[in-house]
Every structure is written in C-alpha cells, then in structure tokens.
Short mmCIF file of C-alpha atoms in Angstrom, two decimals:
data_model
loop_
_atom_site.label_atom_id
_atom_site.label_comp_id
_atom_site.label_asym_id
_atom_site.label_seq_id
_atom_site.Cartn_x
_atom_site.Cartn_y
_atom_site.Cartn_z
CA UNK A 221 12.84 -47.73 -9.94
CA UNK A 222 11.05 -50.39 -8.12
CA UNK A 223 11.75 -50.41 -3.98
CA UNK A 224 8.48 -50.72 -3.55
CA UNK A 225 5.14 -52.28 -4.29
CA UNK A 226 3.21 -48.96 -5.22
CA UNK A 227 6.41 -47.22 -6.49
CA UNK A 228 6.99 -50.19 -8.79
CA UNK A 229 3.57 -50.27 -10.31
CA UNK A 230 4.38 -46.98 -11.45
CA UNK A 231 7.39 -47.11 -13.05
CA UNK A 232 7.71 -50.52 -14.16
CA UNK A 233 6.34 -53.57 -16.77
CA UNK A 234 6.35 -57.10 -17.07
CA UNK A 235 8.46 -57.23 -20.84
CA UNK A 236 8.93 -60.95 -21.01
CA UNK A 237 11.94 -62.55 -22.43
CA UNK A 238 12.65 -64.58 -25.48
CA UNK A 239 14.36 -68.04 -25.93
CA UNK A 240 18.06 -66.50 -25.61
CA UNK A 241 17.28 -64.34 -22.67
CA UNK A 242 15.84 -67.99 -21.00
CA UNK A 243 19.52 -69.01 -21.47
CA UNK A 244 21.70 -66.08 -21.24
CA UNK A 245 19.88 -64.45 -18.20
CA UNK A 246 18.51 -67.50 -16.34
CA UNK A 247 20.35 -70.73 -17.35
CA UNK A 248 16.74 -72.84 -19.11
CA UNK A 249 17.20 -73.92 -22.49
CA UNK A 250 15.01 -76.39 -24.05
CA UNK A 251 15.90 -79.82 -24.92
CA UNK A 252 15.34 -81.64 -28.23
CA UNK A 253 17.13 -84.77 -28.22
CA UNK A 254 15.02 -87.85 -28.04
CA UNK A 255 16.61 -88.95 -24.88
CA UNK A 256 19.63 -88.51 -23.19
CA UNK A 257 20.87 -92.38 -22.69
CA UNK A 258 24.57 -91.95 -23.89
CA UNK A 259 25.07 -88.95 -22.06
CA UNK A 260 28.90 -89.74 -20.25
CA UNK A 261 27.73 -91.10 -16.81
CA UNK A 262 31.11 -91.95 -15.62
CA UNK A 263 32.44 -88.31 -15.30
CA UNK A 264 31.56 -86.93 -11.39
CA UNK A 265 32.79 -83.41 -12.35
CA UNK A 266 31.15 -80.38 -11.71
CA UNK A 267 33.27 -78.02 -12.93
CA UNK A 268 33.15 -79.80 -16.31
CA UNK A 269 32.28 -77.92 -19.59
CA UNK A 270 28.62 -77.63 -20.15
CA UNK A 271 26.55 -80.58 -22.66
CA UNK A 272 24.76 -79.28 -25.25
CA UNK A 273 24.60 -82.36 -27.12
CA UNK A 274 21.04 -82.59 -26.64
CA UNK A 275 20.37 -78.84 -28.82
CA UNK A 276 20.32 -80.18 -32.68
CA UNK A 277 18.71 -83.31 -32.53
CA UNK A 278 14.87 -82.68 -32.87
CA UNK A 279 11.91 -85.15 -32.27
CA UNK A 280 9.93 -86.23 -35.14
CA UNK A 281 8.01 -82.99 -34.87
CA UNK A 282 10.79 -80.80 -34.42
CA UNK A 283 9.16 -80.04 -30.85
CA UNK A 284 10.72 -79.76 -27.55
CA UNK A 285 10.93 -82.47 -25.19
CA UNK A 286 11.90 -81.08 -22.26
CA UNK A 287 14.05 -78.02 -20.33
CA UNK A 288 17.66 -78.62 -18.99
CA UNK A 289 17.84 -76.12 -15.97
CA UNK A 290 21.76 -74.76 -15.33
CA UNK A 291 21.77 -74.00 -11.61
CA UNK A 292 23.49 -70.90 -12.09
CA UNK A 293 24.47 -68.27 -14.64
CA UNK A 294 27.56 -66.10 -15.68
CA UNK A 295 25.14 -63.20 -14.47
CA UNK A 296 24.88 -64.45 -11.28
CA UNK A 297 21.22 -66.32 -11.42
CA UNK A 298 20.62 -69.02 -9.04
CA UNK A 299 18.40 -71.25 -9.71
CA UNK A 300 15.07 -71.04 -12.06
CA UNK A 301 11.25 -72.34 -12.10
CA UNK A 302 9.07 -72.58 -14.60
CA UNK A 303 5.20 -73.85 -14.88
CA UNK A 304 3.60 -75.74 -17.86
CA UNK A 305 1.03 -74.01 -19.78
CA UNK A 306 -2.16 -74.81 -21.65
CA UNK A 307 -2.97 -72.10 -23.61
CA UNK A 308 -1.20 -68.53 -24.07
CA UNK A 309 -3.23 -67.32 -21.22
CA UNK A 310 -3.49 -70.60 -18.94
CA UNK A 311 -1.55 -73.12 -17.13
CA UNK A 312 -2.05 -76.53 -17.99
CA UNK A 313 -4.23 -78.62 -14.97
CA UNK A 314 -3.53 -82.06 -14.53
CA UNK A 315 -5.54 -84.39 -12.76
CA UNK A 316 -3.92 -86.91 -11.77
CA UNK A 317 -6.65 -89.14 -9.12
CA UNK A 318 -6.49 -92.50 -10.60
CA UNK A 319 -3.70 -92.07 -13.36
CA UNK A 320 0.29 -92.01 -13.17
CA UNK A 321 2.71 -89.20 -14.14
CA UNK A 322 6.40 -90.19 -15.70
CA UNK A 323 9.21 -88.05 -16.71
CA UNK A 324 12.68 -88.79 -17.53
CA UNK A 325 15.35 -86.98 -15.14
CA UNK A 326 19.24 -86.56 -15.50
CA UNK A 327 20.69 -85.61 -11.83
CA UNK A 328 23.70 -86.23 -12.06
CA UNK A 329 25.18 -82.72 -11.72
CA UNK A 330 23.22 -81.38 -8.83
CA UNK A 331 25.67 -82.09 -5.52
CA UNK A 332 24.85 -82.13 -2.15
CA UNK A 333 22.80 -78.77 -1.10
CA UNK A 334 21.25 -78.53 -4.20
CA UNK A 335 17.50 -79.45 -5.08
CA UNK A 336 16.20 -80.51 -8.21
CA UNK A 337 12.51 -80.05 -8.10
CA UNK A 338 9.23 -81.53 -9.84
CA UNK A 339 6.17 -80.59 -8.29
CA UNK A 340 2.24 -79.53 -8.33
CA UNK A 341 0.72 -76.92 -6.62
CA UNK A 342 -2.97 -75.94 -6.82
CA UNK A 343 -2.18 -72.55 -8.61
CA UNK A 344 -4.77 -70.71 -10.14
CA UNK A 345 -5.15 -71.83 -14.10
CA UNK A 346 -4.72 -68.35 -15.33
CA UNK A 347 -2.20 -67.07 -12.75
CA UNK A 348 -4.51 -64.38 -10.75
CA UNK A 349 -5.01 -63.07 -13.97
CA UNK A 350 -7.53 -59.99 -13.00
CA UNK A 351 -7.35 -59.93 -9.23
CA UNK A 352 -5.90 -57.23 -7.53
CA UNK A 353 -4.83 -55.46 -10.48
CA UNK A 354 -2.86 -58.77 -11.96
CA UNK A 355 -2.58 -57.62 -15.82
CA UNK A 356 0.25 -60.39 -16.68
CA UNK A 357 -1.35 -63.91 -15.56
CA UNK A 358 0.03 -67.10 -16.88
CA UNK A 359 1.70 -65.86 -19.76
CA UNK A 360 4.47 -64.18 -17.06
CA UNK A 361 4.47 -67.12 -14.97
CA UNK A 362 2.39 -65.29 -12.12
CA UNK A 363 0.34 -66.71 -9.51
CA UNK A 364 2.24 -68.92 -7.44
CA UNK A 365 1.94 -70.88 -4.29
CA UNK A 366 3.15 -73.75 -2.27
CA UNK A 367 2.51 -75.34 1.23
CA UNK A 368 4.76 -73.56 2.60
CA UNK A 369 2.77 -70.34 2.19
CA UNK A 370 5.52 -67.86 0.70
CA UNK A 371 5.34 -64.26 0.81
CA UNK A 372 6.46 -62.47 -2.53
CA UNK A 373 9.37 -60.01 -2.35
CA UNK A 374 7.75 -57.12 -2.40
CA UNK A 375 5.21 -57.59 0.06
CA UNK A 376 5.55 -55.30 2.54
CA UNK A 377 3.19 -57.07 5.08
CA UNK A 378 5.90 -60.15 5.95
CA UNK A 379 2.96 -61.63 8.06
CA UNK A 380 0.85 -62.63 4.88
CA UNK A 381 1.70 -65.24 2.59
CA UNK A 382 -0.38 -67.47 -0.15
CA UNK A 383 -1.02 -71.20 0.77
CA UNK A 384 -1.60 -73.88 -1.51
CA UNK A 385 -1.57 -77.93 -1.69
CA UNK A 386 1.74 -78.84 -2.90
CA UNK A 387 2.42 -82.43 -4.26
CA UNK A 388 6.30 -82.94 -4.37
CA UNK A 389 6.51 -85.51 -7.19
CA UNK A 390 10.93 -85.46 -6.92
CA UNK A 391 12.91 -82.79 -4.82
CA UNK A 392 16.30 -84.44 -5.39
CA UNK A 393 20.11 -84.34 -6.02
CA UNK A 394 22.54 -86.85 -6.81
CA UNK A 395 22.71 -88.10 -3.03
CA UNK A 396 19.34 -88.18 -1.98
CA UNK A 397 15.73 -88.07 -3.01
CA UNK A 398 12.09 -87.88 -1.77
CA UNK A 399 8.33 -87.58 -3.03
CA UNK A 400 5.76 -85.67 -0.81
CA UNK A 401 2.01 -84.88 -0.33
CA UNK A 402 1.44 -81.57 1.60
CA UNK A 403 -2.16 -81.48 1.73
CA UNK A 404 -3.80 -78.48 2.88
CA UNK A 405 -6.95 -76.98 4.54
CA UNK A 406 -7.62 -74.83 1.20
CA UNK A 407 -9.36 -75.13 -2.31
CA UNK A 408 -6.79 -73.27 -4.66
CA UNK A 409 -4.65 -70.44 -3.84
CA UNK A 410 -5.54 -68.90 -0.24
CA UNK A 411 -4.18 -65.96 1.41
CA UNK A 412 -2.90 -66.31 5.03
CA UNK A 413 -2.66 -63.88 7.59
CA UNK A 414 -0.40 -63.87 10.47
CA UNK A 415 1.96 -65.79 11.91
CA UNK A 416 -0.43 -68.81 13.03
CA UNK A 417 -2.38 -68.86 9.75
CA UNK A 418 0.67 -69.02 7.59
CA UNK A 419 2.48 -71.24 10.24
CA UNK A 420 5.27 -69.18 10.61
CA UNK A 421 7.75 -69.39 13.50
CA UNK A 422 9.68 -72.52 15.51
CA UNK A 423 7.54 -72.11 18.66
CA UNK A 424 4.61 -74.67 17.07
CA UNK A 425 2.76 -71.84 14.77
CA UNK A 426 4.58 -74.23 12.16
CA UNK A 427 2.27 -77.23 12.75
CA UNK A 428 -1.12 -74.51 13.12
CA UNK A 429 -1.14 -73.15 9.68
CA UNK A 430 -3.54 -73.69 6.94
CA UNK A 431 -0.94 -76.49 5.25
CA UNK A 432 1.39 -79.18 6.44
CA UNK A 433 4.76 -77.81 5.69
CA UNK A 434 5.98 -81.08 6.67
CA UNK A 435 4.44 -83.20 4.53
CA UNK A 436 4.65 -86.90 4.51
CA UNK A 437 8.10 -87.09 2.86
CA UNK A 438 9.26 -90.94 1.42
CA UNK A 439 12.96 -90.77 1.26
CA UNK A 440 14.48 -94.41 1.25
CA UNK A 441 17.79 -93.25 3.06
CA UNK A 442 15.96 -91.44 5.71
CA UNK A 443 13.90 -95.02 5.70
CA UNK A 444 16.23 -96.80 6.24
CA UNK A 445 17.87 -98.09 2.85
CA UNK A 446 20.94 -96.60 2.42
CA UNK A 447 22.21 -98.16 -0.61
CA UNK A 448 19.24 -97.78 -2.75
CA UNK A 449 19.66 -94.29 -4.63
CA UNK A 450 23.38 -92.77 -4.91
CA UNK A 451 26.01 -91.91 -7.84
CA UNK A 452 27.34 -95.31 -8.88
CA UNK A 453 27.30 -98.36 -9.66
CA UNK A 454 26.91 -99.58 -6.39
CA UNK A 455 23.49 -98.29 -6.05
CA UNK A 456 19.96 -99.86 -7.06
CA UNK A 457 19.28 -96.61 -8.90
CA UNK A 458 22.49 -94.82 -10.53
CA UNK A 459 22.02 -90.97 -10.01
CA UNK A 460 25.54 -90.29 -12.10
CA UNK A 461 22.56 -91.98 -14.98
CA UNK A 462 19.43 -90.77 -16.53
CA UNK A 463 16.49 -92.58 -14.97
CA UNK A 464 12.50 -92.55 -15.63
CA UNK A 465 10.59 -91.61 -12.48
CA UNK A 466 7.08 -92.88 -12.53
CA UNK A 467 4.40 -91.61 -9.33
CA UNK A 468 1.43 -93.21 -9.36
CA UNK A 469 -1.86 -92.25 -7.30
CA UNK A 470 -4.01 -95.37 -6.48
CA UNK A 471 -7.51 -95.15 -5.67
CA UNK A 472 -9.36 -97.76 -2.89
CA UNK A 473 -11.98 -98.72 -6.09
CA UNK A 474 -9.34 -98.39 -9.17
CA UNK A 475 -11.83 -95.55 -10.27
CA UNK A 476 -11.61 -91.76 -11.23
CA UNK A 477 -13.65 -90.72 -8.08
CA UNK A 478 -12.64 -93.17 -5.74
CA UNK A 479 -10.36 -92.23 -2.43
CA UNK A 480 -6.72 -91.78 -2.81
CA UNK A 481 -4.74 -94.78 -0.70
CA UNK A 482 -1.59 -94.77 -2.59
CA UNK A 483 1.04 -93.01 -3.77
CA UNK A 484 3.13 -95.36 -5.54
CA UNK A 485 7.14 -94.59 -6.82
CA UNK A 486 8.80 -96.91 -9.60
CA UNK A 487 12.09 -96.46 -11.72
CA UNK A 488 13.04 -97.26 -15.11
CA UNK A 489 17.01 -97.85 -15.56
CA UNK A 490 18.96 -99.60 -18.21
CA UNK A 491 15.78 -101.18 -19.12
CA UNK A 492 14.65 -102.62 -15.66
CA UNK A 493 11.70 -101.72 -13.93
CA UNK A 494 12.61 -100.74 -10.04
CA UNK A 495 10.60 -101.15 -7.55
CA UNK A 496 11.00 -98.30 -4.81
CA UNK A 497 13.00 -99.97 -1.82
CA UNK A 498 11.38 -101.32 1.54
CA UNK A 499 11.23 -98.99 4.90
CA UNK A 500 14.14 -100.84 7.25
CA UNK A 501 12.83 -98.25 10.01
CA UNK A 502 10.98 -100.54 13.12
CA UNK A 503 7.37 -100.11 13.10
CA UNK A 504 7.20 -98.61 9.42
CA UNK A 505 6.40 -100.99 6.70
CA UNK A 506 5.82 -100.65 3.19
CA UNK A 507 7.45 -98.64 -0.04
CA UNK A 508 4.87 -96.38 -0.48
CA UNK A 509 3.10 -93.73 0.95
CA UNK A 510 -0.29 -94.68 2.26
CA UNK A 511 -2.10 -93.02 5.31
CA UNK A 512 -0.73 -96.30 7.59
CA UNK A 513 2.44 -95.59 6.58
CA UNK A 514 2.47 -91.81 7.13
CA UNK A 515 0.59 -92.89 10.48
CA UNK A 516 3.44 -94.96 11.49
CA UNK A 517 6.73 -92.84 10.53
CA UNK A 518 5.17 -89.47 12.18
CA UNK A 519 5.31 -92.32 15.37
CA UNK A 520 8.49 -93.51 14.87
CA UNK A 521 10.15 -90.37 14.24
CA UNK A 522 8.62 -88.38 16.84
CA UNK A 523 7.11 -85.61 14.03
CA UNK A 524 4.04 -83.73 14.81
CA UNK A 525 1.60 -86.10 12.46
CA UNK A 526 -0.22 -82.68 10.74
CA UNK A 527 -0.54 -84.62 7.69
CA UNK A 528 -3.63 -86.48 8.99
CA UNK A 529 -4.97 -83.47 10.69
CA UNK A 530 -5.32 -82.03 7.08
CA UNK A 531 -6.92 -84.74 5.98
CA UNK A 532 -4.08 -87.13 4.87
CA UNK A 533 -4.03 -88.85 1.61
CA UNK A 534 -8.01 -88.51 1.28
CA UNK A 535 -7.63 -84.63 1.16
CA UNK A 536 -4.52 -85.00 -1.35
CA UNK A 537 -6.61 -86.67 -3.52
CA UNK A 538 -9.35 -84.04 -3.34
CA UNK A 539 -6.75 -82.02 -4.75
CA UNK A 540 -5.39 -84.44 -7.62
CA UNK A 541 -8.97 -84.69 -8.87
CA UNK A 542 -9.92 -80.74 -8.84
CA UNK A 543 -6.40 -80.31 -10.71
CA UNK A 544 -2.89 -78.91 -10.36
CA UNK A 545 -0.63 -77.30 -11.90
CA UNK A 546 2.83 -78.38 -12.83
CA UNK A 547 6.40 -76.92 -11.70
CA UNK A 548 10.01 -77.77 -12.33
CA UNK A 549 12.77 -75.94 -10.67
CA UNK A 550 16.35 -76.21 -9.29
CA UNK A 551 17.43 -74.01 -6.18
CA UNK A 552 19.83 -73.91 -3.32
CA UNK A 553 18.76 -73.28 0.63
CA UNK A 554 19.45 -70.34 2.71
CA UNK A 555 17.14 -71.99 5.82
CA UNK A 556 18.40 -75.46 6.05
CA UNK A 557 20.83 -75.70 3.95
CA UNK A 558 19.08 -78.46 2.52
CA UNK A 559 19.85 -80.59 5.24
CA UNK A 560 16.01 -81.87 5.49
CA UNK A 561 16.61 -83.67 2.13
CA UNK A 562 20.19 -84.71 1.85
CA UNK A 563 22.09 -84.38 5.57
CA UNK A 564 21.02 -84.47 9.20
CA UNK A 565 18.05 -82.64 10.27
CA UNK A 566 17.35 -81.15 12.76
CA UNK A 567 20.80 -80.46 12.98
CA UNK A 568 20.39 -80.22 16.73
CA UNK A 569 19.33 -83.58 17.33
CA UNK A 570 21.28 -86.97 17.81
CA UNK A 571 20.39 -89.55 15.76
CA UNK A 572 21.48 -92.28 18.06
CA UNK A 573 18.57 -90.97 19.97
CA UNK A 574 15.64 -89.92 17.49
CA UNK A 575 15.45 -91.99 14.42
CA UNK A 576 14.68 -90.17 11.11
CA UNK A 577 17.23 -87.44 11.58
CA UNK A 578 20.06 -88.39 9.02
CA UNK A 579 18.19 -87.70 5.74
CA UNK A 580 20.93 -88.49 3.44
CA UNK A 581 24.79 -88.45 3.42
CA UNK A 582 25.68 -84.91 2.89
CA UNK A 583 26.94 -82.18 5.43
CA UNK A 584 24.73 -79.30 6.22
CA UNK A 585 27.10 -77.15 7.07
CA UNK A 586 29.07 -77.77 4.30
CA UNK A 587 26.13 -77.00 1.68
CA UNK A 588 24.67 -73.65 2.42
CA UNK A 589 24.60 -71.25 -0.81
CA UNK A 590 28.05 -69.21 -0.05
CA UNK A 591 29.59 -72.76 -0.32
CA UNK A 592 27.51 -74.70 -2.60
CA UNK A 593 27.63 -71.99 -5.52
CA UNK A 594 31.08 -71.80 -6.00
CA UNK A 595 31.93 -75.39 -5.39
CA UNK A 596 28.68 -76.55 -8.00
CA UNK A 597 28.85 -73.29 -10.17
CA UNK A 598 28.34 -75.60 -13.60
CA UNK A 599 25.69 -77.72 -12.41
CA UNK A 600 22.81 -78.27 -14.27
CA UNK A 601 19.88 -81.03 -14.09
CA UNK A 602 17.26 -82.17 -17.42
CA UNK A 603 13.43 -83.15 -17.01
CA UNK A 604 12.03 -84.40 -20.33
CA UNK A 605 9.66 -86.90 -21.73
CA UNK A 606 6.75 -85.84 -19.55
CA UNK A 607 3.73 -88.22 -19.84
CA UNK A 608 0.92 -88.82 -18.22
CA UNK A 609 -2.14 -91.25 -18.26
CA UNK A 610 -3.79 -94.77 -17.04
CA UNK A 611 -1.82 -96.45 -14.50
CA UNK A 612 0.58 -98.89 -16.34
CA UNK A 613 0.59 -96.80 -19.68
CA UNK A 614 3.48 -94.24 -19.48
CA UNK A 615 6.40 -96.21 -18.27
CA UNK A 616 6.58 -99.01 -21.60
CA UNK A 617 9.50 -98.91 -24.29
CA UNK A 618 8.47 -96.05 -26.98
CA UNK A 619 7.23 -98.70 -29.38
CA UNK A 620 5.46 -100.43 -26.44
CA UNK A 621 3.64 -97.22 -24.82
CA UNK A 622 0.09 -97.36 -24.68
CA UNK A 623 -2.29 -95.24 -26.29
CA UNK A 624 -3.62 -93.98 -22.70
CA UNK A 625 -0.69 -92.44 -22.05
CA UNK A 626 -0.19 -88.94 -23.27
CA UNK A 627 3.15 -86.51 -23.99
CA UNK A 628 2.91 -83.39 -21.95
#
C-alpha cells in the first residue's frame, strides 16, 4: 500500500490514534500522579514489572501532568516522540530568552545505549500545515526538524533533508547526561540540498552544513567530574531517583531582548538545590555553557569549533526569542550506538591521547539496538511537571512557586 511517496498519497490517510492506541501501539501513557517521589529507587532492574502507580491519582484538576514513555512495546515499537501543542491545530512556542524551563524527570530505567530526550527545535507552529500538499499539520504531529537535518522515510531524494536549530535541554540515561545548543544558519524549518548543505558524510561535509551537528554539548563526565551524575547513592545527583532539571538562559542585560551569555543547569533532589558540577578538564573553566567556555573545550578537545561559526550562543538566543517548539522522546542508536553520550567516542581514538573522548562509563559496543532491546526491553523513563517562567520562579516547593512561573 504505501512503498512509495506518490503511491502512498494515493492509497493511504493519516487516521490518528486514541489514548489506548498511545499505549498499546507505542508505549506513551499519560501521567496523573502529583509527583513521583516514593517511586522504589532502590530496585536497578530492568526486567522488572511495569509501574503504573502513577495512573489513578489525578491533580486537583483531574489534568495530566506529564507522559511516561516505555522504550519499547509488545508490538515491537522502539522508542516514541511527541511535541506539545497549543491549540488543536498548533504547537505550543516557547520563548525562552531571559526565562528558565523546569521539568521533573525519572531515569532510572533507561540503561546504557538508551537516550531519554527533552528538546526544542524551531518547527513550524502549525506543522507545514498547507505546504506541499501537508493536509494533517500539528494535530498528526507533522513538521519536524532537528540540527541534524533528517531526511523522512519516504523521501526518495536521500540527499535532501530539513534543518532546524535544535536546543537539547536533557538527552540522558541513567549513566550519563548532557544539555546542548545547536545553533544554526536558518530562521525555522529549512530544506537542505546535498551532501554539503545538509552536512552529510565523515570527509568534513559534517562541519559545512547549514547547522552544527555537534553542538556545544555540557556533559560533567566528559568534563571531567566523574562522580557527579550516576545510579546511587554515591553520586551528587541519584539517577536510580526522580530529580527536577532546571535550564536557564541568561541574558548580558537581565532583559527580554538582551544577548544570550548563559545557559545555566541546576538540580532539585531530596529537597537540595544542586549546583551543576565544575569542568576538571585543563584550560576549561566554568559549569555552564557560555561562548568562553564552548571557545575553550572545542580547544581542548581538538573539535572543529562550528558552534561559533554559526553564531554561538548569540545566534541560539535569536532562536529562544523567535520561539521553539517542544519535544520529548526516548530512542536507541543505530550510528553510534550512543557512544557520543554515554561511552567512548570516537571509538577510534585513545583517550590517553585526545581528551574528551570517554563520554560516560558505558560500552559502545555493548549498546547498539540488537543488544540494548532485549537486555532493556521494560524500560521506560517519565517527564512531568513542566514549567516555565522568570528566572528563579519554577524551581520553589509547590506552596513556595512564584506566580511567574507557569504549568505547561
């Protein structure tokens, strides 16, 4: 019925699924429980049965506060993502120059090879609703792009992809974590042609693209401290526990149209406020990501710096102010194996010789799909409590929280 683009349009129709098919056919249910603190943190399992405490208790408005992704299904989905909508029609743009976003997370499922992602990406608000024959839009989830300029399945053309800024708020598991701007040369969702244009290929066309696939990624274990994020107690932030992620984007004048210098990452465990840990790496200072830092890692680690050719952090924030749109997702990794987040990478080089190249703990070539989907075939990861607002405002005690700060 559908082997192709034009034979598809003919025969087939977006239909949409319900709240059962979300969870039968893809693994996404939505969460109502107010929070998930006494969920059993001292079980490492995987293969464990499935919690669905968190499906009877309702908020005081009987809404949803959130979406507990399983990573796969007994129908053989791996993996989900989903996008945050405004209206019926319309994704929901936040912008986010000058203010702080917060969610609660729960990764303590989601093993080695496995990604956990929260992320914005400068997607058209109503999907491509009305271009090039696009009758579904937002409503069916369409529209998407990233930084790294994907092509959709069925285009035929393998050369052409869609490029968009991408700002990686947490791509994570319960061994290693990092938050990354990707800025871009575009405004919104841009077509690429060819190899160079989309920066496709491992002979530089990577680094000549119309986005920096790279990024500027903060990971404290590639930085440096080891013992900062990790399943235990032993750990300044306990993966095998829920946590509150807060990212804050700090202008040079503490305004709404000032330039973006900042990207600041705090935690909220057990009550304490966390500050994100110091770089340990020589010649890169700091706990944040600011142009001087992303300046001075690119140096240490011998990466191509195409951050700052697209502008750096004052290009980012371009973005944050014009608007984004909001994705959360969990998937596994053909291409690396997800080494460039959790294991050693590139998996060719020494780290005695290049620093930067052991990203986390995990073994690459023990994590691609064919092993990581039978080995974490009950995983599952939670994002709820979404909030947004003035720097300072989201990340308070519920009776504390400031009025600034609004639920998503």
């Amino acid at each position: 019925f559908c082997p192709d683009p034009e034979t598809c349009k003919q025969n087939c129709a977006v239909e949409g699924v319900d709240a059962k098919g979300y969870k039968k056919n893809y693994g996404v249910r939505q969460m109502f429980g107010k929070s998930d603190d006494d969920d059993d943190d001292d079980d490492d399992d995987d293969d464990e049965e499935d919690d669905d405490s968190d499906a009877d208790a309702k908020d005081a408005d009987g809404e949803p506060i959130g979406v507990k992704l399983d990573f796969s299904t007994e129908g053989g989905n791996v993996g989900s993502r989903l996008y945050i909508r405004d209206t019926e029609h319309s994704y929901k743009m936040f912008k986010l120059l000058n203010r702080e976003f917060t969610l609660d997370v729960n990764m303590k499922k989601l093993g080695c090879g496995t990604n956990g992602a929260v992320y914005f990406i400068e997607m058209d608000p109503f999907g491509g609703m009305g271009r090039d024959g696009n009758a579904a839009g937002a409503k069916f989830g369409t529209g998407y792009c990233d930084a790294q300029c994907p092509h959709e399945k069925f285009e035929t053309n393998t050369s052409m992809g869609i490029c968009c800024v991408e700002m990686d708020i947490w791509e994570a598991n319960k061994r290693a974590t990092a938050y990354t701007p990707h800025p871009c040369s575009t405004v919104g969702p841009e077509r690429c042609y060819g190899n160079i244009e989309c920066g496709y290929g491992e002979n530089g066309e990577r680094w000549k693209g119309l986005c920096d696939k790279d990024g500027c990624d903060l990971n404290t274990y590639r930085m440096g401290a080891t013992d900062f994020y990790g399943p235990g107690k032993g750990y300044e932030v306990d993966s095998k526990k829920p946590m509150t992620v807060v990212t804050q984007f700090l202008t040079d004048d503490g305004t709404d149209t000032g330039k973006l210098v900042e990207i600041r990452r705090l935690y909220v465990q057990n009550g304490k406020l966390i500050g994100n840990a110091e770089s340990t790496i020589p010649g890169v200072n700091g706990s944040a990501i600011t142009d001087s830092f992303c300046n001075a890692q690119k140096i240490a680690f011998e990466d191509y710096d195409h951050h700052q050719e697209k502008g750096g952090l004052a290009s980012m924030g371009e973005a944050l102010a014009r608007g984004l749109v909001l994705s959360v997702s969990v998937w596994d990794d053909y291409s690396t194996h997800m080494a460039w987040l959790d294991a050693r990478f590139p998996p060719a080089e020494d780290p005695a010789e290049r620093l930067g190249v052991i990203r986390g703990p995990c073994n690459a070539s023990d994590d691609g799909p064919a092993e990581v989907r039978p080995k974490h075939k009950k995983a599952w990861v939670k994002y709820y409590n979404f909030r947004y607002g003035e720097i300072g405002s989201t990340y308070q005690d519920k009776v504390d929280r400031r009025l600034e700060a609004v639920h998503v």
